[in-house]
Amino acid sequence: MTVERANPSGELRNAQNVEANVRQHQEHDAAGNSKFGFIVFLLSESVIFLSFFAGYIVYKTTTPDWYPPGVTGLETKEPLINTLVLVSSSFVIYVAERYLHDKKLWGFRLFLLATMAMGSYFLFGQAVEWQGLPFSYQSGVFGGTFFLLTGFHGLHVLTGILLQALMLVRSFIPGNYDNGFFGVEATSLFWHFVDVIWIVLYTLIYVWQ
Amino acid sequence: MTNISLEAPEVVRGQPYPGAPDNWKRFFTFSTDHKVIGIQYIVTSFFFFLIGGTFSMIMRGELITPDADLVDRTVYNALFTMHGSIMLFMWTFPVLVGLGNYLVPLMIGARDMAFPRLNAVSFWMIPVVGILMLSSFLVPGGPSQSGWWAYPPVSLQNPTGNLINGQVLWILAVAISGVSSIMGAVNFVTTIFRMRAPGMTWFRTPAFVWSVLAAQLIQLYGLPALTGGAVMLLLDLTIGTSFFAPERGGNPILYQHFFWFYSHPAVYVMILPVFGMYSEILPVHARKPLFGYRVIAASSILITIISGFVWVHHMFASATPGWMRMFFMVTTMLVAIPSGIKVFGWVATIWGGKIRFTTPMLFALGGISNWVFAGITGIFLGSVPIDIHVNNTYFVVGHFHYVLYGAIVMGIYAGIYHWFPKMTGRMYYEGLGKLHFALTYLGTALTFVPMHPLGLMGMPRRVASYDLEFAYWNVIASIGGFLLGLSTLPFILNMVSSWIRGEKVGNNPWRAYGLEWLTSSPPTVENFEELPIVVSGPYGYGRNQPLVGNTPNPELTEFPESLTQQQTS
């Protein structure tokens, strides 16, 4: 038995629309799916940070001797410079993305490289800070949460830099970004996410002392 | 104007994806076809179900007498830990993901999941998790003994001093299982949001798809919290941080918050797809539209939201402040509202319907009745005074096994029987199915009902030996447990023999609405010859309304009486 297609609903008024809708559906709009899926993934990822943040707040508000013996607080100046560098890099990667949008590959590469440099500066600054600290991850829950939060975030920064390196290398493959550049968009989105998390983290650990 | 065929193509066995082996061997390959992955999930999880079940048989064997005479206490601790861990991480979650994987793309008119390769990777992590869990039997000190919840400080003990110990392996397994589940959740949510067939509006989407969406949203917001807690526990165990170690300033109660923030909603991750299956099965076998479909669909999302605010009811006895107890008691009670809405919807669906007591229908009805019972004892446990009285007793064990076995496992059986003809193109043997149901229903009652009086009498859980006064109910529970073990035999026999030589029954043996029944059985590569355009909701029984195209299919109005008579004769 064969039957004719009906107009299924108000938004699909005529057969042409239906055809277009089916065609689009058959192609599965892979880039759109990827973007949607990546945003869902980032939302889920943010819950891991939220759980760590919640843990930090609980520990800080309930632990009688919060700082280990001999520690009165954290130095804020250098982490602040680090913060400024990382947050600015979000704008730099945005500019890189715009260049790619306008198909200006060299501008894209230059600004992506600048983002990587800023991210690396942040990691270097964090390594220097870690080395000079008078406490370790074994110094009570303060030490543990400090290194857990900054370390887990640092791991994300490193992942972001590696993704950027990958996008940079891919930009040298001819025609690679001719039909959309989801990878770059995802990398950029990830970088913004890492920045937002750092702002919350900086406020919790360094500002709220 | 293009024509669309309501007649599905000829049954074509094999070729789930281009170049795939045309036989059972394809289930051992890295397939990206959601149907192959679905069956891979279901079969793998069933293998672990039998292992977890064997552990419970040994435990019931131990508990048939008051003394610890069959296994010693250490082995007993390891057994209940691995039983719980395997049943949750290796059976219930994976089998439901498998059913979801198989059915969701078919039900929404998609060619595959949104991310087929990610889907395959998610599946292949499951055997790794299983190997990690079971390999803990081989390391010095044996498997973790701290229960599936791994509460510190018990879980922080490391008598062997080895870095690789049962507890560390357990955490790694749970972490990998978590990664697999999050990837799966991203896949499901993207698929359901973006790949529904043209014309399939939200309120034309089957209730099962709604419930899978609701469950996967819980995975996305809940699972990361457990992962966070597990990472901290792992660091405490391995490098000497002190997040949860009380003797070094840590807070073990915080772990319980992390753990239950996920692990209570996890119950809904498991039960919601089963609710969805009940909602699909009842209309077909009672030939009536799903009563209150929109409300049932919306109640799934309501459960998702409320379930994020109930976790402290597991911690009423954990030095929880009074205000917290009150708040979480109220929120726990609130979950009963959307759950109750569903039950009333199901009862109203079968009310006045032409009910056929086929095996899936029997399992669905049995599962719902068990769920009602489990829900009532759940209300008891949500109430602070009763919970504190029966905390850590067999009452709790009885309650959650009634949920997990009574409602969820029976729901899974219902789903497997109902969609078996779709997956294989063949019908199962009705007689064996009914025997399976009878043994399962009776076994569930005999095993888990006695645990309620045992709990009220004060028998603690997680013990290998007990006072003589508890012996009577324990003997009954053990007999019931062995009956449950026995009940899986007709199921395995039925599935294997029916798949090989069951009667071929065509594409839509139940004469059911729903897109999955419009394609061949088993469905071919990419599911549909031509993607359907949906014109009405999925439960048009008795209304003779078209689902696809503009002409109703008269066949769908009647249940194939001949089929069930043939099967039972």
Short mmCIF file of C-alpha atoms in Angstrom, two decimals, chain B residues 146-560:
data_model
loop_
_atom_site.label_atom_id
_atom_site.label_comp_id
_atom_site.label_asym_id
_atom_site.label_seq_id
_atom_site.Cartn_x
_atom_site.Cartn_y
_atom_site.Cartn_z
CA SER B 146 33.29 -1.03 51.23
CA GLY B 147 29.97 -1.55 49.43
CA TRP B 148 28.95 -0.05 46.10
CA TRP B 149 28.71 3.39 47.75
CA ALA B 150 32.39 3.26 48.89
CA TYR B 151 31.89 5.44 51.95
CA PRO B 152 35.07 6.77 53.52
CA PRO B 153 36.72 6.19 55.93
CA VAL B 154 36.05 2.47 55.26
CA SER B 155 36.96 2.87 51.58
CA LEU B 156 40.20 4.63 52.54
CA GLN B 157 41.55 1.60 54.35
CA ASN B 158 44.34 -0.14 52.52
CA PRO B 159 45.52 -3.11 54.61
CA THR B 160 47.80 -4.52 51.90
CA GLY B 161 49.62 -1.20 51.39
CA ASN B 162 49.69 -1.80 47.62
CA LEU B 163 48.96 1.06 45.25
CA ILE B 164 46.93 -1.28 43.06
CA ASN B 165 44.22 -2.65 45.30
CA GLY B 166 40.57 -3.58 44.99
CA GLN B 167 39.34 -0.13 45.98
CA VAL B 168 41.55 1.69 43.46
CA LEU B 169 40.43 -0.68 40.69
CA TRP B 170 36.83 -0.09 41.73
CA ILE B 171 37.22 3.71 41.49
CA LEU B 172 38.92 3.45 38.10
CA ALA B 173 36.12 1.20 36.85
CA VAL B 174 33.46 3.61 38.11
CA ALA B 175 35.29 6.56 36.55
CA ILE B 176 35.48 4.85 33.14
CA SER B 177 31.85 3.84 33.41
CA GLY B 178 31.08 7.50 34.18
CA VAL B 179 32.96 8.74 31.11
CA SER B 180 31.08 6.20 28.99
CA SER B 181 27.76 7.31 30.45
CA ILE B 182 28.45 11.03 29.95
CA MET B 183 29.42 10.41 26.32
CA GLY B 184 26.27 8.35 25.90
CA ALA B 185 24.18 11.09 27.49
CA VAL B 186 25.59 13.76 25.16
CA ASN B 187 24.77 11.45 22.25
CA PHE B 188 21.21 10.72 23.37
CA VAL B 189 20.37 14.35 24.18
CA THR B 190 21.73 15.59 20.84
CA THR B 191 19.95 12.82 18.94
CA ILE B 192 16.60 13.45 20.59
CA PHE B 193 16.80 17.22 20.33
CA ARG B 194 18.02 17.44 16.77
CA MET B 195 17.21 14.31 14.82
CA ARG B 196 13.49 13.75 15.22
CA ALA B 197 11.73 13.08 11.93
CA PRO B 198 9.96 15.97 10.21
CA GLY B 199 6.58 16.51 11.81
CA MET B 200 7.57 14.78 15.03
CA THR B 201 6.88 17.63 17.43
CA TRP B 202 7.70 17.23 21.10
CA PHE B 203 4.18 16.09 21.86
CA ARG B 204 4.25 13.53 19.06
CA THR B 205 7.43 12.03 20.48
CA PRO B 206 6.88 8.63 22.13
CA ALA B 207 6.84 8.51 25.93
CA PHE B 208 9.85 6.19 25.91
CA VAL B 209 11.92 8.82 24.11
CA TRP B 210 10.79 11.44 26.61
CA SER B 211 11.81 9.20 29.47
CA VAL B 212 15.20 8.42 27.94
CA LEU B 213 15.77 12.15 27.49
CA ALA B 214 14.81 12.80 31.10
CA ALA B 215 17.13 10.03 32.32
CA GLN B 216 20.05 11.23 30.24
CA LEU B 217 19.63 14.79 31.48
CA ILE B 218 20.08 13.40 34.99
CA GLN B 219 23.29 11.72 33.86
CA LEU B 220 24.54 15.08 32.60
CA TYR B 221 23.90 17.04 35.76
CA GLY B 222 24.42 14.27 38.31
CA LEU B 223 27.23 12.06 37.13
CA PRO B 224 29.91 14.78 37.17
CA ALA B 225 29.31 15.20 40.92
CA LEU B 226 30.03 11.52 41.52
CA THR B 227 33.07 11.78 39.27
CA GLY B 228 34.30 14.74 41.31
CA GLY B 229 33.87 12.77 44.55
CA ALA B 230 35.54 9.70 43.03
CA VAL B 231 38.55 11.76 41.91
CA MET B 232 38.96 13.14 45.43
CA LEU B 233 38.61 9.66 46.94
CA LEU B 234 41.21 8.32 44.52
CA LEU B 235 43.63 11.12 45.44
CA ASP B 236 43.08 10.39 49.15
CA LEU B 237 43.80 6.71 48.53
CA THR B 238 46.83 7.12 46.31
CA ILE B 239 48.75 10.34 46.95
CA GLY B 240 47.77 11.15 50.52
CA THR B 241 45.43 14.14 50.26
CA SER B 242 42.89 14.37 53.07
CA PHE B 243 39.57 15.39 51.56
CA PHE B 244 37.59 12.62 53.22
CA ALA B 245 40.07 11.31 55.83
CA PRO B 246 38.69 12.45 59.21
CA GLU B 247 41.93 11.80 61.09
CA ARG B 248 43.66 14.36 58.85
CA GLY B 249 40.97 17.02 58.94
CA GLY B 250 38.87 15.69 56.08
CA ASN B 251 35.10 15.47 55.94
CA PRO B 252 33.71 12.01 55.08
CA ILE B 253 30.14 13.33 55.11
CA LEU B 254 30.98 15.53 52.12
CA TYR B 255 31.67 12.36 50.14
CA GLN B 256 28.17 11.17 50.97
CA HIS B 257 26.78 14.41 49.52
CA PHE B 258 28.76 13.97 46.30
CA PHE B 259 27.84 10.34 46.09
CA TRP B 260 24.10 10.66 46.71
CA PHE B 261 23.75 13.83 44.65
CA TYR B 262 24.23 11.48 41.74
CA SER B 263 23.33 8.11 43.12
CA HIS B 264 19.82 8.90 44.20
CA PRO B 265 18.88 10.48 40.86
CA ALA B 266 20.63 7.45 39.35
CA VAL B 267 17.62 5.44 40.49
CA TYR B 268 15.56 7.60 38.15
CA VAL B 269 18.14 7.15 35.39
CA MET B 270 17.28 3.49 35.71
CA ILE B 271 13.54 3.64 36.34
CA LEU B 272 12.60 6.41 33.89
CA PRO B 273 13.36 4.39 30.72
CA VAL B 274 11.45 1.51 32.31
CA PHE B 275 8.48 3.85 32.88
CA GLY B 276 8.82 4.74 29.22
CA MET B 277 8.69 1.08 28.25
CA TYR B 278 5.57 0.52 30.36
CA SER B 279 4.03 3.51 28.58
CA GLU B 280 4.80 1.94 25.21
CA ILE B 281 3.79 -1.62 26.01
CA LEU B 282 0.45 -1.06 27.78
CA PRO B 283 -1.30 0.76 24.88
CA VAL B 284 -0.24 -1.93 22.39
CA HIS B 285 -1.43 -4.89 24.43
CA ALA B 286 -4.59 -3.16 25.69
CA ARG B 287 -5.38 -1.53 22.31
CA LYS B 288 -5.95 1.88 23.84
CA PRO B 289 -4.16 5.21 23.54
CA LEU B 290 -1.82 6.05 26.39
CA PHE B 291 -4.00 7.91 28.87
CA GLY B 292 -2.67 11.38 29.72
CA TYR B 293 0.25 11.03 27.31
CA ARG B 294 1.27 14.67 27.58
CA VAL B 295 1.16 14.63 31.36
CA ILE B 296 3.08 11.34 31.46
CA ALA B 297 5.73 12.83 29.16
CA ALA B 298 5.97 16.02 31.21
CA SER B 299 6.09 14.08 34.48
CA SER B 300 9.35 12.47 33.30
CA ILE B 301 10.93 15.90 33.08
CA LEU B 302 9.40 16.86 36.44
CA ILE B 303 11.02 13.78 38.01
CA THR B 304 14.34 14.85 36.48
CA ILE B 305 14.08 18.23 38.17
CA ILE B 306 12.80 17.09 41.57
CA SER B 307 15.26 14.21 41.76
CA GLY B 308 18.10 16.74 41.94
CA PHE B 309 16.82 17.84 45.37
CA VAL B 310 16.28 14.60 47.24
CA TRP B 311 19.70 13.15 47.89
CA VAL B 312 19.96 13.92 51.62
CA HIS B 313 17.20 11.41 52.42
CA HIS B 314 20.00 8.84 52.28
CA MET B 315 21.75 10.75 55.03
CA PHE B 316 19.02 11.37 57.60
CA ALA B 317 21.06 9.31 60.06
CA SER B 318 24.41 10.95 59.11
CA ALA B 319 24.41 13.83 61.59
CA THR B 320 22.25 15.87 59.22
CA PRO B 321 20.89 19.18 60.57
CA GLY B 322 17.16 19.32 61.32
CA TRP B 323 16.28 21.85 58.62
CA MET B 324 17.96 19.67 56.02
CA ARG B 325 16.02 16.63 57.15
CA MET B 326 12.74 18.52 56.87
CA PHE B 327 13.55 20.01 53.47
CA PHE B 328 14.65 16.74 51.94
CA MET B 329 11.79 14.81 53.50
CA VAL B 330 9.37 17.14 51.72
CA THR B 331 11.18 17.00 48.37
CA THR B 332 11.36 13.20 48.60
CA MET B 333 7.62 13.03 49.14
CA LEU B 334 7.13 15.37 46.17
CA VAL B 335 8.62 12.81 43.77
CA ALA B 336 5.62 10.65 44.53
CA ILE B 337 3.43 13.10 42.60
CA PRO B 338 4.88 12.68 39.09
CA SER B 339 5.46 8.98 39.81
CA GLY B 340 1.84 8.62 40.90
CA ILE B 341 0.64 10.50 37.81
CA LYS B 342 2.31 7.87 35.69
CA VAL B 343 0.76 4.99 37.60
CA PHE B 344 -2.72 6.54 37.30
CA GLY B 345 -2.07 7.09 33.59
CA TRP B 346 -1.18 3.43 33.13
CA VAL B 347 -4.19 2.20 35.09
CA ALA B 348 -6.47 4.46 33.06
CA THR B 349 -4.84 3.18 29.87
CA ILE B 350 -5.71 -0.44 30.54
CA TRP B 351 -9.10 0.46 32.06
CA GLY B 352 -11.72 -0.86 29.66
CA GLY B 353 -9.05 -1.95 27.20
CA LYS B 354 -8.90 -5.24 25.31
CA ILE B 355 -6.09 -6.60 27.44
CA ARG B 356 -4.00 -9.45 26.04
CA PHE B 357 -1.90 -11.18 28.66
CA THR B 358 1.12 -11.64 26.46
CA THR B 359 4.51 -12.02 28.13
CA PRO B 360 5.52 -8.35 27.75
CA MET B 361 2.13 -7.28 29.10
CA LEU B 362 2.44 -9.64 32.07
CA PHE B 363 5.90 -8.32 32.87
CA ALA B 364 4.67 -4.74 32.50
CA LEU B 365 1.67 -5.30 34.79
CA GLY B 366 3.80 -7.23 37.28
CA GLY B 367 6.47 -4.56 37.21
CA ILE B 368 3.95 -1.77 37.77
CA SER B 369 2.38 -3.58 40.72
CA ASN B 370 5.85 -4.08 42.19
CA TRP B 371 6.61 -0.42 41.60
CA VAL B 372 3.51 0.62 43.53
CA PHE B 373 4.62 -1.56 46.44
CA ALA B 374 8.17 -0.21 46.25
CA GLY B 375 6.88 3.33 46.01
CA ILE B 376 4.87 2.95 49.20
CA THR B 377 7.85 1.66 51.17
CA GLY B 378 9.82 4.50 49.58
CA ILE B 379 7.44 6.97 51.19
CA PHE B 380 8.12 5.21 54.53
CA LEU B 381 11.85 5.65 54.03
CA GLY B 382 11.49 9.26 52.97
CA SER B 383 9.87 10.00 56.31
CA VAL B 384 12.55 10.98 58.84
CA PRO B 385 11.29 9.11 61.93
CA ILE B 386 10.70 5.81 60.13
CA ASP B 387 13.94 6.12 58.19
CA ILE B 388 15.95 6.60 61.37
CA HIS B 389 14.27 3.53 62.87
CA VAL B 390 14.95 1.24 59.91
CA ASN B 391 18.20 2.87 58.74
CA ASN B 392 20.77 0.26 57.67
CA THR B 393 18.35 -2.61 58.14
CA TYR B 394 16.95 -5.12 55.69
CA PHE B 395 13.89 -2.90 55.25
CA VAL B 396 16.04 -0.66 53.06
CA VAL B 397 17.42 -3.66 51.18
CA GLY B 398 13.89 -4.95 50.59
CA HIS B 399 12.70 -1.54 49.38
CA PHE B 400 15.41 -0.88 46.86
CA HIS B 401 15.40 -4.44 45.55
CA TYR B 402 11.67 -4.10 44.98
CA VAL B 403 12.47 -1.03 42.92
CA LEU B 404 15.46 -2.53 41.17
CA TYR B 405 14.33 -6.09 40.61
CA GLY B 406 10.57 -5.79 41.01
CA ALA B 407 10.06 -2.77 38.80
CA ILE B 408 13.23 -2.22 36.79
CA VAL B 409 14.39 -5.74 35.93
CA MET B 410 10.83 -6.81 35.19
CA GLY B 411 10.40 -3.71 33.03
CA ILE B 412 13.58 -4.59 31.15
CA TYR B 413 12.24 -8.10 30.54
CA ALA B 414 8.96 -6.59 29.34
CA GLY B 415 10.86 -4.38 26.91
CA ILE B 416 13.07 -7.18 25.63
CA TYR B 417 10.07 -9.45 24.96
CA HIS B 418 8.05 -6.64 23.37
CA TRP B 419 10.76 -5.55 20.94
CA PHE B 420 12.28 -9.00 20.40
CA PRO B 421 10.32 -9.49 17.14
CA LYS B 422 11.60 -6.11 15.94
CA MET B 423 15.21 -6.94 16.78
CA THR B 424 15.22 -10.44 15.32
CA GLY B 425 12.25 -10.69 12.97
CA ARG B 426 11.14 -13.72 14.97
CA MET B 427 8.69 -14.34 17.82
CA TYR B 428 9.73 -15.70 21.18
CA TYR B 429 8.01 -18.79 22.62
CA GLU B 430 5.04 -17.53 24.59
CA GLY B 431 4.89 -20.57 26.91
CA LEU B 432 8.49 -20.18 28.04
CA GLY B 433 7.92 -16.44 28.41
CA LYS B 434 4.97 -17.01 30.73
CA LEU B 435 6.92 -19.55 32.76
CA HIS B 436 9.69 -16.97 33.03
CA PHE B 437 7.20 -14.38 34.23
CA ALA B 438 5.64 -16.67 36.82
CA LEU B 439 9.01 -17.66 38.29
CA THR B 440 10.25 -14.07 38.30
CA TYR B 441 7.16 -12.58 39.91
CA LEU B 442 6.95 -15.27 42.55
CA GLY B 443 10.70 -15.17 43.14
CA THR B 444 10.68 -11.41 43.57
CA ALA B 445 7.91 -11.57 46.16
CA LEU B 446 9.46 -14.49 48.06
CA THR B 447 12.92 -12.90 48.14
CA PHE B 448 12.21 -9.29 48.85
CA VAL B 449 8.94 -9.19 50.84
CA PRO B 450 10.53 -11.07 53.81
CA MET B 451 13.24 -8.41 53.96
CA HIS B 452 10.67 -5.85 55.11
CA PRO B 453 9.66 -7.66 58.33
CA LEU B 454 13.34 -8.55 58.85
CA GLY B 455 14.20 -4.85 58.72
CA LEU B 456 11.37 -3.87 61.04
CA MET B 457 12.59 -6.53 63.47
CA GLY B 458 16.02 -4.91 63.33
CA MET B 459 18.20 -7.21 61.23
CA PRO B 460 21.12 -5.09 60.03
CA ARG B 461 22.20 -5.22 56.42
CA ARG B 462 25.74 -6.18 55.22
CA VAL B 463 26.16 -8.99 57.77
CA ALA B 464 27.10 -12.60 57.09
CA SER B 465 25.68 -13.91 60.40
CA TYR B 466 22.62 -12.97 62.42
CA ASP B 467 20.53 -13.80 65.47
CA LEU B 468 18.39 -16.95 65.43
CA GLU B 469 15.16 -14.92 65.55
CA PHE B 470 15.78 -13.73 61.98
CA ALA B 471 16.24 -17.25 60.58
CA TYR B 472 12.61 -17.89 59.53
CA TRP B 473 12.32 -14.97 57.09
CA ASN B 474 15.87 -15.47 55.85
CA VAL B 475 15.15 -19.04 54.80
CA ILE B 476 12.13 -17.87 52.79
CA ALA B 477 14.15 -15.06 51.22
CA SER B 478 16.91 -17.49 50.26
CA ILE B 479 14.44 -19.92 48.66
CA GLY B 480 12.99 -16.97 46.75
CA GLY B 481 16.47 -15.91 45.72
CA PHE B 482 17.26 -19.33 44.28
CA LEU B 483 13.92 -19.24 42.45
CA LEU B 484 14.94 -15.92 40.92
CA GLY B 485 18.23 -17.44 39.84
CA LEU B 486 16.31 -20.33 38.30
CA SER B 487 13.94 -17.93 36.52
CA THR B 488 16.68 -16.70 34.20
CA LEU B 489 17.05 -20.16 32.64
CA PRO B 490 13.77 -20.19 30.64
CA PHE B 491 14.60 -16.65 29.55
CA ILE B 492 18.02 -17.55 28.16
CA LEU B 493 16.62 -20.69 26.56
CA ASN B 494 13.78 -18.69 25.01
CA MET B 495 15.95 -15.91 23.66
CA VAL B 496 18.62 -18.14 22.15
CA SER B 497 16.29 -20.71 20.60
CA SER B 498 13.79 -18.11 19.36
CA TRP B 499 16.50 -16.05 17.74
CA ILE B 500 17.73 -19.14 15.91
CA ARG B 501 14.46 -20.80 14.95
CA GLY B 502 11.53 -18.79 16.25
CA GLU B 503 8.58 -18.20 13.97
CA LYS B 504 9.09 -15.37 11.47
CA VAL B 505 6.40 -12.82 12.16
CA GLY B 506 6.96 -9.90 9.80
CA ASN B 507 7.52 -6.28 10.54
CA ASN B 508 4.72 -5.42 12.93
CA PRO B 509 3.51 -8.50 14.78
CA TRP B 510 1.78 -6.50 17.53
CA ARG B 511 0.03 -4.22 15.01
CA ALA B 512 1.49 -1.37 16.96
CA TYR B 513 1.72 2.33 16.23
CA GLY B 514 5.17 3.87 16.44
CA LEU B 515 7.74 4.52 13.73
CA GLU B 516 9.89 1.58 14.77
CA TRP B 517 7.16 -0.80 13.59
CA LEU B 518 7.00 0.75 10.11
CA THR B 519 10.39 -0.53 9.08
CA SER B 520 11.58 -4.07 8.50
CA SER B 521 12.37 -6.56 11.27
CA PRO B 522 15.26 -6.49 11.91
CA PRO B 523 15.64 -2.97 10.51
CA THR B 524 18.05 -2.57 7.64
CA VAL B 525 21.04 -0.25 7.44
CA GLU B 526 19.99 3.31 8.27
CA ASN B 527 16.60 2.08 9.48
CA PHE B 528 14.18 3.48 6.91
CA GLU B 529 14.15 3.28 3.13
CA GLU B 530 12.75 6.76 3.14
CA LEU B 531 12.51 8.89 6.23
CA PRO B 532 8.93 9.15 7.44
CA ILE B 533 7.02 12.37 7.94
CA VAL B 534 5.00 12.15 11.09
CA VAL B 535 1.43 13.45 11.04
CA SER B 536 0.04 12.40 14.41
CA GLY B 537 0.90 11.20 17.89
CA PRO B 538 2.17 7.69 18.58
CA TYR B 539 -0.86 6.20 20.35
CA GLY B 540 -3.70 6.18 17.83
CA TYR B 541 -5.18 2.86 18.97
CA GLY B 542 -8.90 2.69 18.41
CA ARG B 543 -8.88 6.02 16.61
CA ASN B 544 -7.74 4.59 13.30
CA GLN B 545 -5.58 7.63 12.72
CA PRO B 546 -2.54 7.71 10.45
CA LEU B 547 0.91 8.05 11.97
CA VAL B 548 2.68 8.61 8.66
CA GLY B 549 1.03 9.71 5.42
CA ASN B 550 -2.67 10.59 5.34
CA THR B 551 -4.42 7.25 5.22
CA PRO B 552 -4.98 5.22 8.36
CA ASN B 553 -3.73 1.71 8.28
CA PRO B 554 -6.72 -0.50 9.19
CA GLU B 555 -4.42 -3.28 10.32
CA LEU B 556 -3.24 -1.23 13.26
CA THR B 557 -6.65 -1.06 14.88
CA GLU B 558 -6.78 -4.75 15.74
CA PHE B 559 -4.48 -6.92 17.78
CA PRO B 560 -3.43 -10.06 15.90
#
